[in-house]
Coordinates of C-alpha atoms in Angstrom, one line a residue:
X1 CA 25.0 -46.3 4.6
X2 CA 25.4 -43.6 7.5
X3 CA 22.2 -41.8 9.3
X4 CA 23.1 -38.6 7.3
X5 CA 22.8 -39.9 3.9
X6 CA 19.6 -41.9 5.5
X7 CA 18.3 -38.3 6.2
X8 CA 19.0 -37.1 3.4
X9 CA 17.2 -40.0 0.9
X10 CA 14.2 -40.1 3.3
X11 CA 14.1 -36.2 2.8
X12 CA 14.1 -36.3 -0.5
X13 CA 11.2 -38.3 -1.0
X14 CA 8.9 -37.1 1.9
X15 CA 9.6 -33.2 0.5
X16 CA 9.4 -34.3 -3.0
X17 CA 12.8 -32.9 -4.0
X18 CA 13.1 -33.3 -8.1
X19 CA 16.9 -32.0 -8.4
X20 CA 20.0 -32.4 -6.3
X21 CA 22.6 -30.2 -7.1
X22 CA 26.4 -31.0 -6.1
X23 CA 28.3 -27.6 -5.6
X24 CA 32.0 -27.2 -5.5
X25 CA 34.5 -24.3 -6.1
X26 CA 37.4 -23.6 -8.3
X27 CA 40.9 -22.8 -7.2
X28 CA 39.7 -18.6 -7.5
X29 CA 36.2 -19.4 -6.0
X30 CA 33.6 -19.9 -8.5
X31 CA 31.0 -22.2 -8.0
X32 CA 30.4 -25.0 -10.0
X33 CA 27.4 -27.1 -9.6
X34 CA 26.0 -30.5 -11.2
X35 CA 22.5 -31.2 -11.2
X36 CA 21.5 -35.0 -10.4
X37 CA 18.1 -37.0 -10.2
X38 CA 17.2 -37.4 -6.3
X39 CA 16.9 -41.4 -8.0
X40 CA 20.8 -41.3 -8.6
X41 CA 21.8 -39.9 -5.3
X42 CA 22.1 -43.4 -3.8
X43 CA 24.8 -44.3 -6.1
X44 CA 26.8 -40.8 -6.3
X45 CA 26.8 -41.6 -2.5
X46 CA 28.8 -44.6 -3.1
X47 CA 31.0 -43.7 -5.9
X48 CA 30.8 -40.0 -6.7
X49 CA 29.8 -38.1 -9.8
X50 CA 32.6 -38.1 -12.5
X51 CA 33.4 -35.1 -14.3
X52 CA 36.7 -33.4 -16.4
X53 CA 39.1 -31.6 -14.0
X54 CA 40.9 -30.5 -17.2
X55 CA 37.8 -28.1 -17.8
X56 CA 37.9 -26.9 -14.2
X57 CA 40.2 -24.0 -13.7
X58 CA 43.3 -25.5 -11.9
X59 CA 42.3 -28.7 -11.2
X60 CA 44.3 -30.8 -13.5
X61 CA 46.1 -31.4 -16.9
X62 CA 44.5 -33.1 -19.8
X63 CA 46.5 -36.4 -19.5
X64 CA 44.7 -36.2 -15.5
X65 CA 41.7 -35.2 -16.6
X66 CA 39.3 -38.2 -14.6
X67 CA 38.0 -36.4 -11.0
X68 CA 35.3 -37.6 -8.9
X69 CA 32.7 -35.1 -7.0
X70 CA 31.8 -37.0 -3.7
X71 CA 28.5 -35.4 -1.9
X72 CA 29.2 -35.0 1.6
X73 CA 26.1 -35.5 3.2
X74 CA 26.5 -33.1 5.9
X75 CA 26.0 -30.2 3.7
X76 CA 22.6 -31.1 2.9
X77 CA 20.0 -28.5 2.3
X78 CA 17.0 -27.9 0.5
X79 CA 16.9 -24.5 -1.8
X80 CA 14.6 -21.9 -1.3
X81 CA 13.5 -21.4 -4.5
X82 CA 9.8 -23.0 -5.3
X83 CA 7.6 -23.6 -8.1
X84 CA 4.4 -21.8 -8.8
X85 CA 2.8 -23.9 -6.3
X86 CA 5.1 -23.0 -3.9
X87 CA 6.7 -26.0 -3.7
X88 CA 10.4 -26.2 -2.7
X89 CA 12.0 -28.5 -5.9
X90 CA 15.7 -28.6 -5.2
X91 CA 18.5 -28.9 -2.8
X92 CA 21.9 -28.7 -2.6
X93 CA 25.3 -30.5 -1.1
X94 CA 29.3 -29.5 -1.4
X95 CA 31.4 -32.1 -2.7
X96 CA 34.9 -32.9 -1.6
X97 CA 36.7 -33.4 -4.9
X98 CA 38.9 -36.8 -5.0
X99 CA 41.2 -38.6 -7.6
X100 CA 39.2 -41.9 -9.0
X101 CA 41.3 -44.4 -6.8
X102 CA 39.5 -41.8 -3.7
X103 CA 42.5 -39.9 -3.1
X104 CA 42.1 -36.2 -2.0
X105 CA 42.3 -33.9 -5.3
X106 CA 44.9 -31.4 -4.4
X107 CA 43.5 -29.3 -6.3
X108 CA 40.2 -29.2 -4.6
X109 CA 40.5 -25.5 -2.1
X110 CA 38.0 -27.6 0.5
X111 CA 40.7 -30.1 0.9
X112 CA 42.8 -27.1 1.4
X113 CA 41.7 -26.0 4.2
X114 CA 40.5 -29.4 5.8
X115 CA 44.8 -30.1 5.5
X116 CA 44.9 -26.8 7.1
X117 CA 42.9 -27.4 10.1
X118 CA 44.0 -30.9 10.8
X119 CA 46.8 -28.9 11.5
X120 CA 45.4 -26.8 14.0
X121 CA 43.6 -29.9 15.5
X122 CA 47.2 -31.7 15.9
X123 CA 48.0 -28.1 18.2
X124 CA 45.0 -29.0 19.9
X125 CA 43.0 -26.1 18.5
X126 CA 39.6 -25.6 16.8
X127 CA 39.0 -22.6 14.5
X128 CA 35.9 -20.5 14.5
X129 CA 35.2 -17.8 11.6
X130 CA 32.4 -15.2 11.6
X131 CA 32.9 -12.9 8.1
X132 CA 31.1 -9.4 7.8
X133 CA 29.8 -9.4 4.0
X134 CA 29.9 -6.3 2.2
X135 CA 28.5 -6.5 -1.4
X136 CA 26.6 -3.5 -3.6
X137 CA 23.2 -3.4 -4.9
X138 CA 23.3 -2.1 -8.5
X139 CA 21.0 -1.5 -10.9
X140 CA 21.1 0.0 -15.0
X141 CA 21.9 3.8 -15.3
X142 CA 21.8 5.9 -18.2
X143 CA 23.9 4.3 -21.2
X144 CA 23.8 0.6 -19.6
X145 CA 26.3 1.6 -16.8
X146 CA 25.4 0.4 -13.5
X147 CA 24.6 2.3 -10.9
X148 CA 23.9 2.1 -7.1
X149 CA 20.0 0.9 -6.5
X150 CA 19.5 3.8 -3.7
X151 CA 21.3 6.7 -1.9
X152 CA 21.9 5.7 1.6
X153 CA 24.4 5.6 3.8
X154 CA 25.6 4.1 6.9
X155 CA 22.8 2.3 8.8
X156 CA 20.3 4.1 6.8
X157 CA 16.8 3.1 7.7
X158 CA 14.2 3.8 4.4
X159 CA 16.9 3.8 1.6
X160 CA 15.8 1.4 -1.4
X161 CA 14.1 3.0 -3.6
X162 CA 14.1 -0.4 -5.7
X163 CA 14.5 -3.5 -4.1
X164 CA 12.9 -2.3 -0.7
X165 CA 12.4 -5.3 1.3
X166 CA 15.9 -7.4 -0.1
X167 CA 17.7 -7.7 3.2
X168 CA 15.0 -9.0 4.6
X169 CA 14.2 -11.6 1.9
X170 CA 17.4 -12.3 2.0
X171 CA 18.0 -13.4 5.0
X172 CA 15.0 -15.4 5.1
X173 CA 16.3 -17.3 2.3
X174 CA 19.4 -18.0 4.3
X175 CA 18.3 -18.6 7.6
X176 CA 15.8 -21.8 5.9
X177 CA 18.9 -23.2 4.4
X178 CA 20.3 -23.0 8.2
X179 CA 22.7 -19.8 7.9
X180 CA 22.3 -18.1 11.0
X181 CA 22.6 -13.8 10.4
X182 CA 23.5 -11.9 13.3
X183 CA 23.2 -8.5 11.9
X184 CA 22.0 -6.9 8.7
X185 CA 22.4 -2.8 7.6
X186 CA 23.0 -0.6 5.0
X187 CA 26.5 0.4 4.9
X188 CA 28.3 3.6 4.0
X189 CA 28.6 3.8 0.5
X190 CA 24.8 4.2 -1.7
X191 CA 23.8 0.5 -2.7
X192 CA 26.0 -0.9 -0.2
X193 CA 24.5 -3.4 2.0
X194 CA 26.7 -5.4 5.3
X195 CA 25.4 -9.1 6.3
X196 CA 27.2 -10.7 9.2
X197 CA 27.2 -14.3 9.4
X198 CA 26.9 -16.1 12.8
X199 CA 30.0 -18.1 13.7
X200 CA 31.0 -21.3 12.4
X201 CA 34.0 -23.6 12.5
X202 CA 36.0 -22.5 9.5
X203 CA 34.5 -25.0 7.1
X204 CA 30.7 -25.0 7.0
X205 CA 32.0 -21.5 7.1
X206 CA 33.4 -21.3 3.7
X207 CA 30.8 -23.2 2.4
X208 CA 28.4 -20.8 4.2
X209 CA 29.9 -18.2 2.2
X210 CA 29.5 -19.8 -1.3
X211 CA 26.1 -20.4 -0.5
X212 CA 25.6 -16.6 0.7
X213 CA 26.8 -15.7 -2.8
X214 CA 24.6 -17.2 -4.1
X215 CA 21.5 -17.0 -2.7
X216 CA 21.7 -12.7 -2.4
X217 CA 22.4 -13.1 -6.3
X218 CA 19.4 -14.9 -6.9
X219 CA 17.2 -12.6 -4.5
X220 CA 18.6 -9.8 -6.1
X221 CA 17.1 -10.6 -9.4
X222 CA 13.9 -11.4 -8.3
X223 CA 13.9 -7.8 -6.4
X224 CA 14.8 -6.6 -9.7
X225 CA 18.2 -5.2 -9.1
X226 CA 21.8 -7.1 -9.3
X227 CA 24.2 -7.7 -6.6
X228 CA 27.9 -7.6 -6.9
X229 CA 30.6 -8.8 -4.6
X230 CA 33.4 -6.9 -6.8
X231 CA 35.8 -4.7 -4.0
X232 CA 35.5 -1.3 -5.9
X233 CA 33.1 -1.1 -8.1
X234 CA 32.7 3.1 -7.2
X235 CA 35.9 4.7 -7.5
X236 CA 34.0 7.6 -5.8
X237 CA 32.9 5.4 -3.1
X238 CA 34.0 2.5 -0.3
X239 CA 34.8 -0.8 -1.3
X240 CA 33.5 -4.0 -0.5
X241 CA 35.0 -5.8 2.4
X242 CA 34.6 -9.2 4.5
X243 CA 36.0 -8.4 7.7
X244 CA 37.1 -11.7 9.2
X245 CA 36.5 -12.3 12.6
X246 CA 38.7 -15.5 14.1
X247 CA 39.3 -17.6 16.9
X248 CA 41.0 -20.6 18.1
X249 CA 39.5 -22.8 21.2
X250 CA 40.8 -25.6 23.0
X251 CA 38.1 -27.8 23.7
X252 CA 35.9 -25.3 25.7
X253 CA 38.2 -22.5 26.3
X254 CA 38.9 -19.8 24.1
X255 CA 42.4 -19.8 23.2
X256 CA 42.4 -15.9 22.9
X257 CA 41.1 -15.0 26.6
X258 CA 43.6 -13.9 29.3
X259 CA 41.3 -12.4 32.1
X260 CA 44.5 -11.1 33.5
X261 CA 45.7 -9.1 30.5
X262 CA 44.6 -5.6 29.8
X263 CA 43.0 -6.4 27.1
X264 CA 41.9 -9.8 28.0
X265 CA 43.9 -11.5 24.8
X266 CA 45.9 -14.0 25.9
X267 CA 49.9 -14.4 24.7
X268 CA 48.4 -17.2 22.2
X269 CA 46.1 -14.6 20.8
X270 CA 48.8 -11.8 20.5
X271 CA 51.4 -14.7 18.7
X272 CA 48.7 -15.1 16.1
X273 CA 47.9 -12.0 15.6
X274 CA 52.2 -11.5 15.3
X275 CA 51.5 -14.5 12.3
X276 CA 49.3 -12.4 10.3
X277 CA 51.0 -9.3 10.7
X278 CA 54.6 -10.7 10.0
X279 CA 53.1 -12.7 6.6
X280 CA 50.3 -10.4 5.7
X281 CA 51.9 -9.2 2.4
X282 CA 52.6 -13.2 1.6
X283 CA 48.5 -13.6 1.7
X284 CA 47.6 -10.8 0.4
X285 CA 46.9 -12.1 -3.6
X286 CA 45.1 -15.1 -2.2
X287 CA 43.2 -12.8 0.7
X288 CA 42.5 -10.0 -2.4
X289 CA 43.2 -11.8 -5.2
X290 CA 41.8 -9.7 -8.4
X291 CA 43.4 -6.5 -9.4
X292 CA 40.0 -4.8 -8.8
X293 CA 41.0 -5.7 -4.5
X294 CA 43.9 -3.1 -4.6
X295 CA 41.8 -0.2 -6.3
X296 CA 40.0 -0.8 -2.5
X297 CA 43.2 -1.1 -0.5
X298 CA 44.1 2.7 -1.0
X299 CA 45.1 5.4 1.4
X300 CA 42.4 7.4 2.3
X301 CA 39.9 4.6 2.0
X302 CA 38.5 2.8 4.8
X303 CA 40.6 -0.5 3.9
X304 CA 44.0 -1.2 5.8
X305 CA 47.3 0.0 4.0
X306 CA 49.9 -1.2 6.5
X307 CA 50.5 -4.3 8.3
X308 CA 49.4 -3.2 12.5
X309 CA 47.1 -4.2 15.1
X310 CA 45.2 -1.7 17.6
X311 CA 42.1 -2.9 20.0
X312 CA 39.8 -0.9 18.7
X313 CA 41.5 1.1 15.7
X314 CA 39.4 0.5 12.3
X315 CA 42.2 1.5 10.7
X316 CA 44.6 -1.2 11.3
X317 CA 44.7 -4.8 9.4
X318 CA 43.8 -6.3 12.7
X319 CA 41.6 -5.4 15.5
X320 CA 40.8 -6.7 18.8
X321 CA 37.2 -5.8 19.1
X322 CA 36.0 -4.7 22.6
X323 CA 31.8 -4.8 22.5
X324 CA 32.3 -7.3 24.8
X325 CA 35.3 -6.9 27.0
X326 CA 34.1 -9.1 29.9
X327 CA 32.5 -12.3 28.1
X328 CA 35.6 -14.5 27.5
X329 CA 34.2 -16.7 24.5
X330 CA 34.1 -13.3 22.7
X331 CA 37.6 -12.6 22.8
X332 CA 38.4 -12.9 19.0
X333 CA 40.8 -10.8 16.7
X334 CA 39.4 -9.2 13.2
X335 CA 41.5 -9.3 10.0
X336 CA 40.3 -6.6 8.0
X337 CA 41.6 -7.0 4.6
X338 CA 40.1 -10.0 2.9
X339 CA 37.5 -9.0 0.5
X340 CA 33.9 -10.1 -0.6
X341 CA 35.0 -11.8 -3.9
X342 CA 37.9 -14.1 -2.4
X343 CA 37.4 -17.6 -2.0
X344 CA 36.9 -18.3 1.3
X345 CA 38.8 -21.9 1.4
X346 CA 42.1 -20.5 0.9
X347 CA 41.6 -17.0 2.1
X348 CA 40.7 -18.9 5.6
X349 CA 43.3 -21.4 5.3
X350 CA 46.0 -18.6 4.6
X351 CA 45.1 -17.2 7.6
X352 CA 45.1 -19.6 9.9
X353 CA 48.4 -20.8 8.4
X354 CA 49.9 -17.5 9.0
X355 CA 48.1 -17.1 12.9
X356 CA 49.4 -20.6 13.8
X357 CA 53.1 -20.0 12.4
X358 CA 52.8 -17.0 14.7
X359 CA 52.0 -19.3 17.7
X360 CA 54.2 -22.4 16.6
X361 CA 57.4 -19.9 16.4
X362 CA 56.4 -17.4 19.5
X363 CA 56.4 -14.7 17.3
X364 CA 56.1 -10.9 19.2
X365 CA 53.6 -8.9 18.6
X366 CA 54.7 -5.2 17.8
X367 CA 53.0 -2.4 20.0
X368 CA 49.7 -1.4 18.9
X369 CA 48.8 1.4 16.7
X370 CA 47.1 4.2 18.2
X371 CA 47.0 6.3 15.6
X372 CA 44.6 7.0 12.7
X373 CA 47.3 5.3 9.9
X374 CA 44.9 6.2 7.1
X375 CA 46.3 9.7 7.7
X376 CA 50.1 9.1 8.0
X377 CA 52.1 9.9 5.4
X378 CA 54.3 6.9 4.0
X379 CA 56.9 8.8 5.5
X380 CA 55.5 9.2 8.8
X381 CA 54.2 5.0 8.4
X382 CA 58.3 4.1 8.0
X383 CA 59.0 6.4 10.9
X384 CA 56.9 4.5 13.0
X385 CA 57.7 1.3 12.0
X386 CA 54.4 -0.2 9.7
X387 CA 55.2 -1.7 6.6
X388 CA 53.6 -1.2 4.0
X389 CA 50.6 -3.6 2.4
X390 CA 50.8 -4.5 -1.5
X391 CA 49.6 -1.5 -3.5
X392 CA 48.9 -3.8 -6.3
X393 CA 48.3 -7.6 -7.5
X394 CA 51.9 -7.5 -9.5
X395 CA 53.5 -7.0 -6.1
X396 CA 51.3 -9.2 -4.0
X397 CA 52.3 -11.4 -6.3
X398 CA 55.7 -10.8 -6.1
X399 CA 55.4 -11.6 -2.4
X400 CA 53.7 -14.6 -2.4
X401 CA 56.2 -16.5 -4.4
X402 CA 58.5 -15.7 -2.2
X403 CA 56.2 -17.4 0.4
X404 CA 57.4 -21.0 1.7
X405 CA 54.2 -20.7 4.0
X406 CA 51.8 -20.3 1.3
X407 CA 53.5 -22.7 -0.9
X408 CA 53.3 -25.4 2.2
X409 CA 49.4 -24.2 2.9
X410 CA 48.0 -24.2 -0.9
X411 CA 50.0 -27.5 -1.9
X412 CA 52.3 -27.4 -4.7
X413 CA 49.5 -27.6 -7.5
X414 CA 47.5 -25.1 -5.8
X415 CA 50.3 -22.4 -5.4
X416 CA 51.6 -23.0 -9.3
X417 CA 48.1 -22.2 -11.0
X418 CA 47.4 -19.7 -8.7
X419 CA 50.1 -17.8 -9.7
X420 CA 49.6 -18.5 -13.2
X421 CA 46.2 -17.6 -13.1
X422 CA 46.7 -14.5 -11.7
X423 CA 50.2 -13.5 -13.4
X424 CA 48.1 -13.9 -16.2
X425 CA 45.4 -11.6 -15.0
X426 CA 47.7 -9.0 -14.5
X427 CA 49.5 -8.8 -17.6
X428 CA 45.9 -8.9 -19.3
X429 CA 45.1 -5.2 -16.9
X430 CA 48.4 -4.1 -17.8
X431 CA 48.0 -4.1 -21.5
X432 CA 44.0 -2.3 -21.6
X433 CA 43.8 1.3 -22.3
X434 CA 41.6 2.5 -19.7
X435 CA 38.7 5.5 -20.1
X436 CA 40.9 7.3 -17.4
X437 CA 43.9 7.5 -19.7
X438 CA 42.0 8.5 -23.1
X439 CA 40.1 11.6 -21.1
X440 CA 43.5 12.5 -19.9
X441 CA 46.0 11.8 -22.5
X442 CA 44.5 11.5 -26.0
X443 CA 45.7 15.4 -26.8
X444 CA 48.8 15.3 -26.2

């Protein structure tokens, strides 16, 4: 047995732990969990936790229904949560998800982006992720319809008028499981709250996000309100976003840094910023992958419509940002359509698939927007040469299969159900009769 699973048995009975609980995702992102004895762990070390993929959505058929969760040991963390005593009582781990032999379960969206970057790691390249989480605080208006739990706005100071101190608790919680927050702040809309993560390489990432999830859910509820990661839930008001911030490293060096360009990005950072613009309507369903995402994506909004880059334009998909236009390890680009309620396994491997096939094929990167696009017509968009994002999941959709390079990043089994899933979805909105429709049409 290694040192980490050492650490992690010897923990366990030093702290007292009385439940272990073994997370993983879904192919759209939901977390499952198992609960285990810290007396069992030993064994689920050796052999894994057996379960029925059949039950999981799009992990297998009934006929292949035998999976195996395997603890990986460097994912280790004890919960916040304690008892009355004040006693911490649980812990958690991520599990990579493998066939009984201990073959990688292709269905499995960690093991989806671990394929993904061993791929950048054969280019010589290291990935680094840092995500800006936007979610709402809601609580129970008149007739049982949510509502947002204050009235601030942007940066707001004193806003909560319940939940007061929830940031704060928050990150607390967070930071004791290891999450590192750089910033915290209200943001425009009422309820809405921004927590930025510190970087990461793009896997504890992703499971850094999960656990985020979670833990502002559960702080939510003790504050007495509810938090939702869903991209509109206001049609009156800004939607959720999480405003990916990547970058690639060799080694040392960051991958992105030229100090001889204007705009210090180097020609490996423009070609991958080239990839995501050239296959950012193939991603989209997986980067916004409910049909709520594209009631966010709209024009007027503060969400990106078109497929361009500027250095500082927030209305572009990408962004370079330029707080720090001197400090080389900085030099990152922002990818500004993801959403809060995608799962962050594919949505990161999508992207890095679509930055590296930028840098593979020495893809140009167009000029860069310098205007506000949110105000262009889609006349004046075509004029000027940005094309348009998906409008809707139906189209996304559309696009993606289509896509040989989301096909080739998902995995066969991964791209079929996804589409399935969500063709599935869509066909489900297309068919409901909508408050919207009965207000306006019901006298005719």
């Amino acid at each position: 047995m290694d040192r980490q699973k050492e650490f992690v048995l010897r923990t366990l009975e030093e702290r007292d732990i009385r439940f272990v609980r073994l997370w993983f995702t879904d192919v759209v992102g939901t977390l499952k969990s198992v609960a285990i004895a810290p007396a069992e762990l030993e064994g689920a070390f050796e052999e894994g936790i057996g379960f029925d993929g059949s039950a999981i959505e799009g992990f297998s058929r009934i006929s292949e229904a035998d999976m195996v969760a395997r603890p990986d040991a460097t994912t280790f963390q004890v919960l916040p949560w304690t008892d009355d005593r004040g006693h911490q009582y649980s812990a958690r781990m991520f599990c990579d998800i493998t066939m009984p032999g201990g073959t990688p379960a292709w269905a499995d969206p960690r093991h989806v982006l671990r394929r993904q970057l061993n791929k950048a790691s054969d280019l010589g390249f290291s990935c680094y992720v840092h995500p800006e989480i936007e979610f709402f605080l809601v609580e129970e208006g008149p007739n049982g319809v949510p509502v947002p739990a204050d009235n601030g706005g942007y940066f707001d100071q004193s806003v909560h008028r319940s939940a007061p101190h929830f940031r704060r608790h928050a990150i607390d919680a967070l930071e004791s499981m290891g999450i590192s927050v750089e910033f915290s702040h209200h943001e425009t809309a009422p309820g809405q709250q921004e927590i930025d993560l510190r970087y990461a390489d793009a896997l504890s990432m992703a499971d850094n996000v999960m656990t985020f999830r979670y833990v502002v859910k559960e702080i939510a509820m003790q504050e007495g309100v509810r938090a939702t990661f869903m991209p509109k839930p206001f049609h009156e008001h800004a939607g959720s976003a999480m405003h990916t911030h990547m970058s690639l490293f060799e080694g040392e060096t960051n991958a992105f840094h030229d100090p001889d360009d204007p705009l210090q990005l180097s020609a490996t950072g423009k070609a991958f910023i080239a990839g995501i613009l050239e296959h950012a309507n193939e991603i989209s369903a997986v980067t916004n992958q409910w049909v709520n995402s594209y009631k966010r994506l709209v024009h007027g909004g503060e969400a990106p419509t078109a497929a361009c880059w500027g250095p500082s334009n927030r209305s572009a998909l990408v962004r370079v940002p330029m707080y720090t236009p001197s400090k080389a390890s900085s030099r990152r680009v922002e990818i500004r359509t993801p959403d809060s309620a995608c799962n962050p396994y594919l949505t990161f491997a999508v992207l890095l698939a679509a930055g590296l096939r930028g840098i593979e094929k020495g893809y140009e990167l167009a000029p860069e927007a310098e205007d506000d696009v949110w105000s262009l017509t889609s006349a004046e968009r075509r004029a000027m040469g940005y094309r348009e994002l998906p409008t809707d999941l139906d189209i996304a959709l559309r696009e993606m299969e289509k896509s040989e390079l989301v096909a080739e990043t998902l995995g066969e089994h991964v791209f079929d159900y996804f589409l399935r899933n969500k063709w599935r979805e869509w066909e489900n909105y297309r068919s409901q009769v909508t408050p919207y429709e009965l207000e306006q049409y019901l006298g005719l």
